[in-house]
């Protein structure tokens, strides 16, 4: 596995050094891997309780990312997934010690409990007042299972409530009470889509099949409670919410906060989808979502997956969660009670009337659409070899939109009006580069067709094709020889005009135009691209046709198939 590191033995220290550069106010305790607030003297002078947490590294941004005013005073890190030693924790306690006392927030793992626990005993022997809160929020395990339930992402909420209480100047006993209250009621359960890779190991801790997921795993890659096929996000949310709600007795009418936590390699897009699915599931249960955060809060290195944490709240806990903090990893966001939707502006009127089924323009449009849909996979595969693999999907999406909307096109207003309506369909339905390029082709073609008038339809359509090609050249910046659709479109347009000007029948002229387009496609196989996504691949595209140029041949051929022989 590839990692952006220097040496496996140095990752924890070097990562902490990087954090101190990107987050003003966080300092590193000399000779250790402990992060501290740089203003600890002011905290002590104010008579505030100090908070220390930590554990093995590999859970970033936890725990050092939660060091700051209103949150942790310090965070001590061991090696990746390894509890810090007793002496390292003791040194950190001494560094944050305050006359008001120190609270240790510890996740329920045997190593953490032993090392933090013994360090607390030693610190008390030195006269430092120390209290401990242990977090065991993993509802996937039975409460009496083995070493007990593991501490997961719910720990972050314990940090926040305790940090706010300490920042408010509350005594140690009250800070402990509030922290313990959260620890006792927060529930978390996770789902892994892949294993994580410890830098020193260099390979994943376990393997999952392509469609498989691990339910209820820990944050170090420990096995979960079940391995099964991955369902849609809505079903994942339903199962996780059900497990937590049942375990923590969260029922209709209660208020909760939700933490949707990525495990390290989960894209923000998927976390937002999970946030939406979770909110919907909770609303169905009659549970009020007071706050909803989605992001990577306590990870497992590069594991793909998610965990949900639900915490029942009242005004006291909400105030603690909403209290300000300078810690860089706490989400500086405001939760909306419901998703906001702004009405879309009404589109400009597209004309009146309908395009009848026997209209030749509609027959040609439907032939083009059906061809592009039937060749979706072929175009996708061609594009995957030289680009990003979305061309077939994009064109098929646009084709489906044209088929659905073609009956409503303004046929009685003439073919130019129809082309403008098709342009709007393509513009709405096709993203990427294909959508705007085909939209401008259709718009320019409509204007040229309108200007040509009805006297010579063949030459009008030839002018329209040429105008469309010129529009793409102008907007896209490509020319013949750049390895784009222009390499097929321009020769086809020029040939069609030349053939018709020489008196050739429309069908003959169009057949010649298609052959010119095919030759253009053939030429792209020996061209190094200068435009489009293929331009990033250099000589690797040699020997492969440009898929955009090939698509031109497909839709020109389908148009030709609708013409009666001349």
PDB file of N, CA, C and O in Angstrom, residues 412-462:
ATOM      1  N   UNK A 412     -44.924  23.062 -34.620  1.00  0.00           N
ATOM      2  CA  UNK A 412     -45.606  23.981 -35.531  1.00  0.00           C
ATOM      3  C   UNK A 412     -44.841  25.288 -35.717  1.00  0.00           C
ATOM      4  O   UNK A 412     -45.159  26.059 -36.619  1.00  0.00           O
ATOM      5  N   UNK A 413     -43.820  25.510 -34.879  1.00  0.00           N
ATOM      6  CA  UNK A 413     -42.997  26.716 -35.034  1.00  0.00           C
ATOM      7  C   UNK A 413     -41.806  26.504 -35.946  1.00  0.00           C
ATOM      8  O   UNK A 413     -40.998  27.415 -36.131  1.00  0.00           O
ATOM      9  N   UNK A 414     -41.651  25.293 -36.477  1.00  0.00           N
ATOM     10  CA  UNK A 414     -40.587  25.029 -37.424  1.00  0.00           C
ATOM     11  C   UNK A 414     -39.402  24.301 -36.818  1.00  0.00           C
ATOM     12  O   UNK A 414     -39.247  24.229 -35.592  1.00  0.00           O
ATOM     13  N   UNK A 415     -38.527  23.742 -37.679  1.00  0.00           N
ATOM     14  CA  UNK A 415     -37.408  22.935 -37.187  1.00  0.00           C
ATOM     15  C   UNK A 415     -36.399  23.717 -36.343  1.00  0.00           C
ATOM     16  O   UNK A 415     -35.772  23.140 -35.446  1.00  0.00           O
ATOM     17  N   UNK A 416     -36.220  25.016 -36.631  1.00  0.00           N
ATOM     18  CA  UNK A 416     -35.274  25.787 -35.822  1.00  0.00           C
ATOM     19  C   UNK A 416     -35.735  25.857 -34.365  1.00  0.00           C
ATOM     20  O   UNK A 416     -34.936  25.725 -33.432  1.00  0.00           O
ATOM     21  N   UNK A 417     -37.042  26.042 -34.164  1.00  0.00           N
ATOM     22  CA  UNK A 417     -37.579  26.070 -32.806  1.00  0.00           C
ATOM     23  C   UNK A 417     -37.417  24.719 -32.133  1.00  0.00           C
ATOM     24  O   UNK A 417     -37.145  24.628 -30.925  1.00  0.00           O
ATOM     25  N   UNK A 418     -37.561  23.643 -32.898  1.00  0.00           N
ATOM     26  CA  UNK A 418     -37.376  22.307 -32.346  1.00  0.00           C
ATOM     27  C   UNK A 418     -35.933  22.116 -31.890  1.00  0.00           C
ATOM     28  O   UNK A 418     -35.668  21.583 -30.807  1.00  0.00           O
ATOM     29  N   UNK A 419     -34.971  22.556 -32.705  1.00  0.00           N
ATOM     30  CA  UNK A 419     -33.565  22.411 -32.330  1.00  0.00           C
ATOM     31  C   UNK A 419     -33.253  23.189 -31.051  1.00  0.00           C
ATOM     32  O   UNK A 419     -32.463  22.727 -30.213  1.00  0.00           O
ATOM     33  N   UNK A 420     -33.854  24.348 -30.903  1.00  0.00           N
ATOM     34  CA  UNK A 420     -33.624  25.112 -29.668  1.00  0.00           C
ATOM     35  C   UNK A 420     -34.198  24.366 -28.462  1.00  0.00           C
ATOM     36  O   UNK A 420     -33.608  24.372 -27.377  1.00  0.00           O
ATOM     37  N   UNK A 421     -35.341  23.734 -28.648  1.00  0.00           N
ATOM     38  CA  UNK A 421     -35.922  22.949 -27.557  1.00  0.00           C
ATOM     39  C   UNK A 421     -35.050  21.737 -27.219  1.00  0.00           C
ATOM     40  O   UNK A 421     -34.866  21.390 -26.054  1.00  0.00           O
ATOM     41  N   UNK A 422     -34.493  21.093 -28.262  1.00  0.00           N
ATOM     42  CA  UNK A 422     -33.583  19.967 -28.027  1.00  0.00           C
ATOM     43  C   UNK A 422     -32.346  20.450 -27.269  1.00  0.00           C
ATOM     44  O   UNK A 422     -31.857  19.784 -26.348  1.00  0.00           O
ATOM     45  N   UNK A 423     -31.842  21.625 -27.654  1.00  0.00           N
ATOM     46  CA  UNK A 423     -30.678  22.190 -26.963  1.00  0.00           C
ATOM     47  C   UNK A 423     -30.964  22.365 -25.476  1.00  0.00           C
ATOM     48  O   UNK A 423     -30.115  22.062 -24.621  1.00  0.00           O
ATOM     49  N   UNK A 424     -32.175  22.835 -25.158  1.00  0.00           N
ATOM     50  CA  UNK A 424     -32.534  23.015 -23.753  1.00  0.00           C
ATOM     51  C   UNK A 424     -32.597  21.671 -23.027  1.00  0.00           C
ATOM     52  O   UNK A 424     -32.157  21.552 -21.878  1.00  0.00           O
ATOM     53  N   UNK A 425     -33.128  20.641 -23.700  1.00  0.00           N
ATOM     54  CA  UNK A 425     -33.176  19.305 -23.085  1.00  0.00           C
ATOM     55  C   UNK A 425     -31.771  18.802 -22.770  1.00  0.00           C
ATOM     56  O   UNK A 425     -31.505  18.276 -21.685  1.00  0.00           O
ATOM     57  N   UNK A 426     -30.881  18.960 -23.739  1.00  0.00           N
ATOM     58  CA  UNK A 426     -29.502  18.501 -23.558  1.00  0.00           C
ATOM     59  C   UNK A 426     -28.818  19.302 -22.463  1.00  0.00           C
ATOM     60  O   UNK A 426     -28.099  18.751 -21.615  1.00  0.00           O
ATOM     61  N   UNK A 427     -29.038  20.597 -22.468  1.00  0.00           N
ATOM     62  CA  UNK A 427     -28.402  21.467 -21.481  1.00  0.00           C
ATOM     63  C   UNK A 427     -28.802  21.085 -20.063  1.00  0.00           C
ATOM     64  O   UNK A 427     -27.987  21.127 -19.138  1.00  0.00           O
ATOM     65  N   UNK A 428     -30.072  20.724 -19.886  1.00  0.00           N
ATOM     66  CA  UNK A 428     -30.561  20.375 -18.549  1.00  0.00           C
ATOM     67  C   UNK A 428     -30.089  19.003 -18.093  1.00  0.00           C
ATOM     68  O   UNK A 428     -29.881  18.788 -16.901  1.00  0.00           O
ATOM     69  N   UNK A 429     -29.948  18.097 -19.025  1.00  0.00           N
ATOM     70  CA  UNK A 429     -29.763  16.690 -18.633  1.00  0.00           C
ATOM     71  C   UNK A 429     -28.333  16.189 -18.704  1.00  0.00           C
ATOM     72  O   UNK A 429     -28.001  15.180 -18.072  1.00  0.00           O
ATOM     73  N   UNK A 430     -27.464  16.866 -19.449  1.00  0.00           N
ATOM     74  CA  UNK A 430     -26.102  16.368 -19.661  1.00  0.00           C
ATOM     75  C   UNK A 430     -25.098  17.325 -19.034  1.00  0.00           C
ATOM     76  O   UNK A 430     -25.067  18.514 -19.374  1.00  0.00           O
ATOM     77  N   UNK A 431     -24.290  16.786 -18.140  1.00  0.00           N
ATOM     78  CA  UNK A 431     -23.246  17.597 -17.513  1.00  0.00           C
ATOM     79  C   UNK A 431     -21.920  17.440 -18.232  1.00  0.00           C
ATOM     80  O   UNK A 431     -21.858  17.025 -19.397  1.00  0.00           O
ATOM     81  N   UNK A 432     -20.844  17.705 -17.524  1.00  0.00           N
ATOM     82  CA  UNK A 432     -19.507  17.568 -18.103  1.00  0.00           C
ATOM     83  C   UNK A 432     -19.300  18.511 -19.264  1.00  0.00           C
ATOM     84  O   UNK A 432     -19.856  19.607 -19.325  1.00  0.00           O
ATOM     85  N   UNK A 433     -18.494  18.084 -20.243  1.00  0.00           N
ATOM     86  CA  UNK A 433     -18.243  18.907 -21.425  1.00  0.00           C
ATOM     87  C   UNK A 433     -19.220  18.618 -22.551  1.00  0.00           C
ATOM     88  O   UNK A 433     -19.498  19.482 -23.379  1.00  0.00           O
ATOM     89  N   UNK A 434     -19.762  17.406 -22.585  1.00  0.00           N
ATOM     90  CA  UNK A 434     -20.644  17.033 -23.684  1.00  0.00           C
ATOM     91  C   UNK A 434     -21.907  17.881 -23.719  1.00  0.00           C
ATOM     92  O   UNK A 434     -22.370  18.298 -24.790  1.00  0.00           O
ATOM     93  N   UNK A 435     -22.498  18.141 -22.562  1.00  0.00           N
ATOM     94  CA  UNK A 435     -23.738  18.894 -22.506  1.00  0.00           C
ATOM     95  C   UNK A 435     -23.638  20.263 -23.151  1.00  0.00           C
ATOM     96  O   UNK A 435     -24.377  20.587 -24.088  1.00  0.00           O
ATOM     97  N   UNK A 436     -22.726  21.124 -22.684  1.00  0.00           N
ATOM     98  CA  UNK A 436     -22.642  22.459 -23.283  1.00  0.00           C
ATOM     99  C   UNK A 436     -22.200  22.443 -24.745  1.00  0.00           C
ATOM    100  O   UNK A 436     -22.642  23.280 -25.533  1.00  0.00           O
ATOM    101  N   UNK A 437     -21.337  21.498 -25.124  1.00  0.00           N
ATOM    102  CA  UNK A 437     -20.887  21.465 -26.520  1.00  0.00           C
ATOM    103  C   UNK A 437     -22.035  21.102 -27.457  1.00  0.00           C
ATOM    104  O   UNK A 437     -22.228  21.745 -28.504  1.00  0.00           O
ATOM    105  N   UNK A 438     -22.806  20.091 -27.104  1.00  0.00           N
ATOM    106  CA  UNK A 438     -23.943  19.736 -27.955  1.00  0.00           C
ATOM    107  C   UNK A 438     -25.037  20.801 -27.891  1.00  0.00           C
ATOM    108  O   UNK A 438     -25.752  21.039 -28.880  1.00  0.00           O
ATOM    109  N   UNK A 439     -25.176  21.454 -26.757  1.00  0.00           N
ATOM    110  CA  UNK A 439     -26.176  22.524 -26.653  1.00  0.00           C
ATOM    111  C   UNK A 439     -25.828  23.681 -27.589  1.00  0.00           C
ATOM    112  O   UNK A 439     -26.705  24.224 -28.279  1.00  0.00           O
ATOM    113  N   UNK A 440     -24.542  24.064 -27.636  1.00  0.00           N
ATOM    114  CA  UNK A 440     -24.162  25.162 -28.529  1.00  0.00           C
ATOM    115  C   UNK A 440     -24.267  24.726 -29.983  1.00  0.00           C
ATOM    116  O   UNK A 440     -24.642  25.512 -30.861  1.00  0.00           O
ATOM    117  N   UNK A 441     -23.942  23.453 -30.279  1.00  0.00           N
ATOM    118  CA  UNK A 441     -24.100  22.950 -31.639  1.00  0.00           C
ATOM    119  C   UNK A 441     -25.550  23.124 -32.095  1.00  0.00           C
ATOM    120  O   UNK A 441     -25.827  23.626 -33.206  1.00  0.00           O
ATOM    121  N   UNK A 442     -26.480  22.744 -31.259  1.00  0.00           N
ATOM    122  CA  UNK A 442     -27.892  22.805 -31.616  1.00  0.00           C
ATOM    123  C   UNK A 442     -28.387  24.247 -31.730  1.00  0.00           C
ATOM    124  O   UNK A 442     -29.177  24.575 -32.624  1.00  0.00           O
ATOM    125  N   UNK A 443     -27.903  25.119 -30.844  1.00  0.00           N
ATOM    126  CA  UNK A 443     -28.322  26.521 -30.912  1.00  0.00           C
ATOM    127  C   UNK A 443     -27.817  27.193 -32.180  1.00  0.00           C
ATOM    128  O   UNK A 443     -28.566  27.905 -32.872  1.00  0.00           O
ATOM    129  N   UNK A 444     -26.538  26.979 -32.485  1.00  0.00           N
ATOM    130  CA  UNK A 444     -25.979  27.582 -33.697  1.00  0.00           C
ATOM    131  C   UNK A 444     -26.648  27.000 -34.941  1.00  0.00           C
ATOM    132  O   UNK A 444     -26.912  27.718 -35.908  1.00  0.00           O
ATOM    133  N   UNK A 445     -26.906  25.693 -34.917  1.00  0.00           N
ATOM    134  CA  UNK A 445     -27.576  25.067 -36.052  1.00  0.00           C
ATOM    135  C   UNK A 445     -28.966  25.659 -36.248  1.00  0.00           C
ATOM    136  O   UNK A 445     -29.403  25.906 -37.388  1.00  0.00           O
ATOM    137  N   UNK A 446     -29.678  25.916 -35.148  1.00  0.00           N
ATOM    138  CA  UNK A 446     -31.016  26.505 -35.252  1.00  0.00           C
ATOM    139  C   UNK A 446     -30.960  27.882 -35.897  1.00  0.00           C
ATOM    140  O   UNK A 446     -31.773  28.206 -36.780  1.00  0.00           O
ATOM    141  N   UNK A 447     -30.015  28.702 -35.490  1.00  0.00           N
ATOM    142  CA  UNK A 447     -29.910  30.045 -36.065  1.00  0.00           C
ATOM    143  C   UNK A 447     -29.580  29.990 -37.550  1.00  0.00           C
ATOM    144  O   UNK A 447     -30.143  30.750 -38.354  1.00  0.00           O
ATOM    145  N   UNK A 448     -28.657  29.075 -37.921  1.00  0.00           N
ATOM    146  CA  UNK A 448     -28.278  28.972 -39.331  1.00  0.00           C
ATOM    147  C   UNK A 448     -29.437  28.458 -40.172  1.00  0.00           C
ATOM    148  O   UNK A 448     -29.665  28.920 -41.301  1.00  0.00           O
ATOM    149  N   UNK A 449     -30.177  27.503 -39.630  1.00  0.00           N
ATOM    150  CA  UNK A 449     -31.312  26.954 -40.356  1.00  0.00           C
ATOM    151  C   UNK A 449     -32.389  28.017 -40.561  1.00  0.00           C
ATOM    152  O   UNK A 449     -33.002  28.117 -41.629  1.00  0.00           O
ATOM    153  N   UNK A 450     -32.599  28.816 -39.555  1.00  0.00           N
ATOM    154  CA  UNK A 450     -33.579  29.891 -39.643  1.00  0.00           C
ATOM    155  C   UNK A 450     -33.165  30.914 -40.687  1.00  0.00           C
ATOM    156  O   UNK A 450     -33.987  31.406 -41.475  1.00  0.00           O
ATOM    157  N   UNK A 451     -31.863  31.239 -40.707  1.00  0.00           N
ATOM    158  CA  UNK A 451     -31.364  32.237 -41.660  1.00  0.00           C
ATOM    159  C   UNK A 451     -31.425  31.725 -43.090  1.00  0.00           C
ATOM    160  O   UNK A 451     -31.609  32.514 -44.038  1.00  0.00           O
ATOM    161  N   UNK A 452     -31.274  30.419 -43.294  1.00  0.00           N
ATOM    162  CA  UNK A 452     -31.261  29.852 -44.647  1.00  0.00           C
ATOM    163  C   UNK A 452     -32.642  29.901 -45.291  1.00  0.00           C
ATOM    164  O   UNK A 452     -32.758  29.950 -46.518  1.00  0.00           O
ATOM    165  N   UNK A 453     -33.700  29.870 -44.467  1.00  0.00           N
ATOM    166  CA  UNK A 453     -35.045  29.898 -45.020  1.00  0.00           C
ATOM    167  C   UNK A 453     -35.478  28.542 -45.551  1.00  0.00           C
ATOM    168  O   UNK A 453     -34.690  27.591 -45.612  1.00  0.00           O
ATOM    169  N   UNK A 454     -36.742  28.446 -46.020  1.00  0.00           N
ATOM    170  CA  UNK A 454     -37.311  27.143 -46.399  1.00  0.00           C
ATOM    171  C   UNK A 454     -37.111  26.757 -47.864  1.00  0.00           C
ATOM    172  O   UNK A 454     -37.524  25.669 -48.262  1.00  0.00           O
ATOM    173  N   UNK A 455     -36.477  27.609 -48.645  1.00  0.00           N
ATOM    174  CA  UNK A 455     -36.438  27.358 -50.086  1.00  0.00           C
ATOM    175  C   UNK A 455     -35.599  26.145 -50.461  1.00  0.00           C
ATOM    176  O   UNK A 455     -35.928  25.422 -51.415  1.00  0.00           O
ATOM    177  N   UNK A 456     -34.466  25.928 -49.789  1.00  0.00           N
ATOM    178  CA  UNK A 456     -33.583  24.800 -50.107  1.00  0.00           C
ATOM    179  C   UNK A 456     -33.242  24.081 -48.802  1.00  0.00           C
ATOM    180  O   UNK A 456     -32.195  24.336 -48.193  1.00  0.00           O
ATOM    181  N   UNK A 457     -34.107  23.172 -48.343  1.00  0.00           N
ATOM    182  CA  UNK A 457     -33.905  22.535 -47.036  1.00  0.00           C
ATOM    183  C   UNK A 457     -32.570  21.821 -46.918  1.00  0.00           C
ATOM    184  O   UNK A 457     -31.921  21.872 -45.862  1.00  0.00           O
ATOM    185  N   UNK A 458     -32.124  21.131 -47.989  1.00  0.00           N
ATOM    186  CA  UNK A 458     -30.863  20.397 -47.909  1.00  0.00           C
ATOM    187  C   UNK A 458     -29.698  21.304 -47.568  1.00  0.00           C
ATOM    188  O   UNK A 458     -28.912  21.036 -46.657  1.00  0.00           O
ATOM    189  N   UNK A 459     -29.587  22.407 -48.327  1.00  0.00           N
ATOM    190  CA  UNK A 459     -28.479  23.332 -48.065  1.00  0.00           C
ATOM    191  C   UNK A 459     -28.656  24.036 -46.714  1.00  0.00           C
ATOM    192  O   UNK A 459     -27.662  24.378 -46.054  1.00  0.00           O
ATOM    193  N   UNK A 460     -29.891  24.217 -46.304  1.00  0.00           N
ATOM    194  CA  UNK A 460     -30.121  24.809 -44.988  1.00  0.00           C
ATOM    195  C   UNK A 460     -29.600  23.922 -43.872  1.00  0.00           C
ATOM    196  O   UNK A 460     -28.939  24.390 -42.937  1.00  0.00           O
ATOM    197  N   UNK A 461     -29.893  22.628 -43.970  1.00  0.00           N
ATOM    198  CA  UNK A 461     -29.392  21.691 -42.940  1.00  0.00           C
ATOM    199  C   UNK A 461     -27.877  21.564 -43.008  1.00  0.00           C
ATOM    200  O   UNK A 461     -27.211  21.428 -41.967  1.00  0.00           O
ATOM    201  N   UNK A 462     -27.299  21.633 -44.211  1.00  0.00           N
ATOM    202  CA  UNK A 462     -25.838  21.593 -44.322  1.00  0.00           C
ATOM    203  C   UNK A 462     -25.214  22.811 -43.655  1.00  0.00           C
ATOM    204  O   UNK A 462     -24.192  22.713 -42.943  1.00  0.00           O
TER     205      UNK A 462
END
